[in-house]
Tab-separated table of C-alpha atoms in Angstrom:
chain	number	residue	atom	x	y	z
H	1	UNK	CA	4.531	-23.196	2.577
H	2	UNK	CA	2.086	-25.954	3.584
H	3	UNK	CA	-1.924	-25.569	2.459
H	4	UNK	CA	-3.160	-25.039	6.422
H	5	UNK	CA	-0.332	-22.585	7.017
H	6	UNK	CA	-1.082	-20.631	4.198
H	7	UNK	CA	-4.954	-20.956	4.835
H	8	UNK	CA	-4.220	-19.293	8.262
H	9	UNK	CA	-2.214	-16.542	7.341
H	10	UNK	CA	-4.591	-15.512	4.676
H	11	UNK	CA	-7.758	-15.609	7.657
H	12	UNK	CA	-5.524	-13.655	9.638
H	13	UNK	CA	-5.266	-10.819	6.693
H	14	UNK	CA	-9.189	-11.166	6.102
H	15	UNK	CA	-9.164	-10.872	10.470
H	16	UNK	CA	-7.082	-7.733	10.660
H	17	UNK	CA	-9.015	-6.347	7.493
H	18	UNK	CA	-12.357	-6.524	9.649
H	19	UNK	CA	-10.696	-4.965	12.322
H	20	UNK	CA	-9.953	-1.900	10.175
H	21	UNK	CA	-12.979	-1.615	8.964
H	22	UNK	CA	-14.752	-2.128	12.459
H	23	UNK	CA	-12.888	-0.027	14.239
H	24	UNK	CA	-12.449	3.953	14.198
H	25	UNK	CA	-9.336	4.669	11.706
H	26	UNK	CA	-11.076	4.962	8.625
H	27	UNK	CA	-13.556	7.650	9.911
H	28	UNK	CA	-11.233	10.249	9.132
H	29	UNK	CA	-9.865	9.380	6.005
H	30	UNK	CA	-7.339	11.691	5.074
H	31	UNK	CA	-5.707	10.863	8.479
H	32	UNK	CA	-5.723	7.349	7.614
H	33	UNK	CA	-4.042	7.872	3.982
H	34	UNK	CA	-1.465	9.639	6.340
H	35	UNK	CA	-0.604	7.548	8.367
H	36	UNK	CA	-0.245	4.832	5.486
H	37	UNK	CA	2.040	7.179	3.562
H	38	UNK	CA	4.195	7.381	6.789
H	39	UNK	CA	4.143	3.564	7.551
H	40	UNK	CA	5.617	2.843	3.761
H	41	UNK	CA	8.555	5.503	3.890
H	42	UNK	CA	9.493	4.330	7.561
H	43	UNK	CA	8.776	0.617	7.379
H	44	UNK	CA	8.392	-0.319	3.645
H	45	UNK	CA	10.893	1.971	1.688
H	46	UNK	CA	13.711	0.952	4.019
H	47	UNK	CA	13.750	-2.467	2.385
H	48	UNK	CA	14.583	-1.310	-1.070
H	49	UNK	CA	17.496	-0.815	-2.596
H	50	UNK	CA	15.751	1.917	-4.502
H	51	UNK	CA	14.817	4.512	-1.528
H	52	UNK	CA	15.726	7.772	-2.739
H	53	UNK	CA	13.587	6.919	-5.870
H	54	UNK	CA	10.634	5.455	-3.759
H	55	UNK	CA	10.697	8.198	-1.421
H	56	UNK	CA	10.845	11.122	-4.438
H	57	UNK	CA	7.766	8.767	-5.951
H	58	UNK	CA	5.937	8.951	-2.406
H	59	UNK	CA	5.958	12.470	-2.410
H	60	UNK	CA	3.147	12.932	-5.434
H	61	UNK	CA	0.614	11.252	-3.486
H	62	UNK	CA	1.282	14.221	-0.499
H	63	UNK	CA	1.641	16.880	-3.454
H	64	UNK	CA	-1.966	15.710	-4.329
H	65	UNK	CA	-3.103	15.699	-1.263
H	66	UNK	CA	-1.748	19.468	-0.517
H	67	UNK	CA	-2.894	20.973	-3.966
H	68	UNK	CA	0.309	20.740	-5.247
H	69	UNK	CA	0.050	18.304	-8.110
H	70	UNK	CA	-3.500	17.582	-10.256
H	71	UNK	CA	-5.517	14.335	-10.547
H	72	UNK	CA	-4.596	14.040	-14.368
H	73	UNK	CA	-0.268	15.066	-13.234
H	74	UNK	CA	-0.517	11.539	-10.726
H	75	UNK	CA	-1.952	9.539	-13.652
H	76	UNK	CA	0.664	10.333	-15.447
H	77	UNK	CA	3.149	9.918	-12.575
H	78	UNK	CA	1.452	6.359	-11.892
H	79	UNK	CA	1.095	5.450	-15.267
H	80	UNK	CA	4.925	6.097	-16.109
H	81	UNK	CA	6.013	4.141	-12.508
H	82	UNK	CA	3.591	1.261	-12.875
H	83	UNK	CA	4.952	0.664	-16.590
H	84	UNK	CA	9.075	0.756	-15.144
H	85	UNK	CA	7.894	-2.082	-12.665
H	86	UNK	CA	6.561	-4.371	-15.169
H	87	UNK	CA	9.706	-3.175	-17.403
H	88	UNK	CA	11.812	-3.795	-14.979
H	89	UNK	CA	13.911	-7.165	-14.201
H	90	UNK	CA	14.312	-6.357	-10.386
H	91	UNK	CA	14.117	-9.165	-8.120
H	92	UNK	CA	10.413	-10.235	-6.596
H	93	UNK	CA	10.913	-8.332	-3.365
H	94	UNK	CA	11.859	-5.670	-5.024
H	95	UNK	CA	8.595	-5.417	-7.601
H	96	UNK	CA	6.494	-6.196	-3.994
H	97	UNK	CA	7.744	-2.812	-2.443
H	98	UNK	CA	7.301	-0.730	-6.425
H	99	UNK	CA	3.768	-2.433	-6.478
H	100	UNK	CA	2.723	-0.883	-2.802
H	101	UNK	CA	4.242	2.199	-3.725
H	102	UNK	CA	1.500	2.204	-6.346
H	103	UNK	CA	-1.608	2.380	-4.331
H	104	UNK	CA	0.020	5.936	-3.019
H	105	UNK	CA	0.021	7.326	-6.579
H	106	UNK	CA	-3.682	5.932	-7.308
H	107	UNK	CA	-5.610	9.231	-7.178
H	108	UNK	CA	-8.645	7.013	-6.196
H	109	UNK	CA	-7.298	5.495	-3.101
H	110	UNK	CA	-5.880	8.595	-2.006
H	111	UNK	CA	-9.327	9.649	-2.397
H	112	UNK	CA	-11.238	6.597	-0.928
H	113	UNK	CA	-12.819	6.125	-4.401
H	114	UNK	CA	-13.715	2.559	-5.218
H	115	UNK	CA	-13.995	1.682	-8.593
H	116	UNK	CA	-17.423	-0.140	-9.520
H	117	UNK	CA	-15.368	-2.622	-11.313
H	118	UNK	CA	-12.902	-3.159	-8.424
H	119	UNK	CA	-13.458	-6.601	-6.863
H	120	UNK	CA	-12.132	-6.244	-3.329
H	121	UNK	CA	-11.098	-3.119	-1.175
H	122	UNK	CA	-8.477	-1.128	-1.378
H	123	UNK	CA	-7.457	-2.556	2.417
H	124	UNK	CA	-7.637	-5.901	1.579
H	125	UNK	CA	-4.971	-5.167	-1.787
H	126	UNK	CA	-2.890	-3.096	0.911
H	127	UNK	CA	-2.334	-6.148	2.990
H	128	UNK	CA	-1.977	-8.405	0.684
H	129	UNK	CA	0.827	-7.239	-1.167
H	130	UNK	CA	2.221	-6.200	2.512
H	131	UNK	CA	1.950	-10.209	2.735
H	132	UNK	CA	3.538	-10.688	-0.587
H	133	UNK	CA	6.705	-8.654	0.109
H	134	UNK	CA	7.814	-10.643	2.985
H	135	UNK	CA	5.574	-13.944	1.955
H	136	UNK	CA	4.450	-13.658	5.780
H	137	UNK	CA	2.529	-11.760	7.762
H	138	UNK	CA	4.533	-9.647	9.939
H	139	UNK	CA	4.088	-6.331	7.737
H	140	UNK	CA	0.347	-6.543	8.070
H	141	UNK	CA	0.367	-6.531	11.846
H	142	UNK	CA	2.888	-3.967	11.499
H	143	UNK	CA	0.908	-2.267	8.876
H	144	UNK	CA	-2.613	-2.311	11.706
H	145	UNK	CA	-0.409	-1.637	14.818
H	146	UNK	CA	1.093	1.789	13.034
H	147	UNK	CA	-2.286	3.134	11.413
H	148	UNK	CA	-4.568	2.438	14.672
H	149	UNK	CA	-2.065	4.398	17.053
């Protein structure tokens, strides 16, 4: 991908990350972690050839949510899954998909907690590795069209 292409898809993340954070959707956050969890198991786990095991990992982040499962149980959960991915010899797509599967077993995100040492915002991780799955942009405009209905 040329330098000015990739320099415009990039502004276009930091654009639609703006937009999220200038417009309503974030005001009720547990609605917005929702409606994320939702987008990945109909638009994101589709595109792995692992969906049965995405979709049973998806479901501690909505067993944390409900009462269901503890802060400490997810670490664990997260801890366990985010060591398989870098264990793992899948293809690059593949890792992509595992690694935003991640931020729904991060007891912090689900949480809106932002680490002090964190550098950028849990959005702007979101769409980037949305970017990095399909090296384009089309799953982050998905991603803001599905969360802002």
């Amino acid at each position: 991908m040329n330098k000015e292409k990739n320099t415009n898809f990039y502004n276009r993340i930091i654009t639609i990350e703006d937009e999220i954070y200038e417009s309503e959707i974030l005001n009720n956050y547990d609605e917005f972690i929702k409606k994320c969890i939702d987008f990945a198991k109909k638009k994101i786990i589709p595109l792995s050839n692992n969906q049965k095991y995405l979709n049973d990992k998806i479901k501690f982040s909505i067993d944390l949510i409900e009462g269901r499962l503890s802060k400490s149980e997810l670490i664990k959960v997260s801890y366990q899954f985010t060591k398989e991915i870098y264990d793992s010899s899948s293809d690059p797509k593949e890792k992509k998909i595992k690694y935003f599967i991640c931020f729904f077993l991060d007891s912090d995100f689900l949480q809106n907690i932002t680490p002090d040492e964190q550098q950028d915002s849990y959005i702007s991780y979101l769409l980037s590795t949305l970017y990095e799955i399909k090296d384009s942009i089309e799953l982050c405009e998905e991603f803001y069209r599905f969360i802002k209905i």
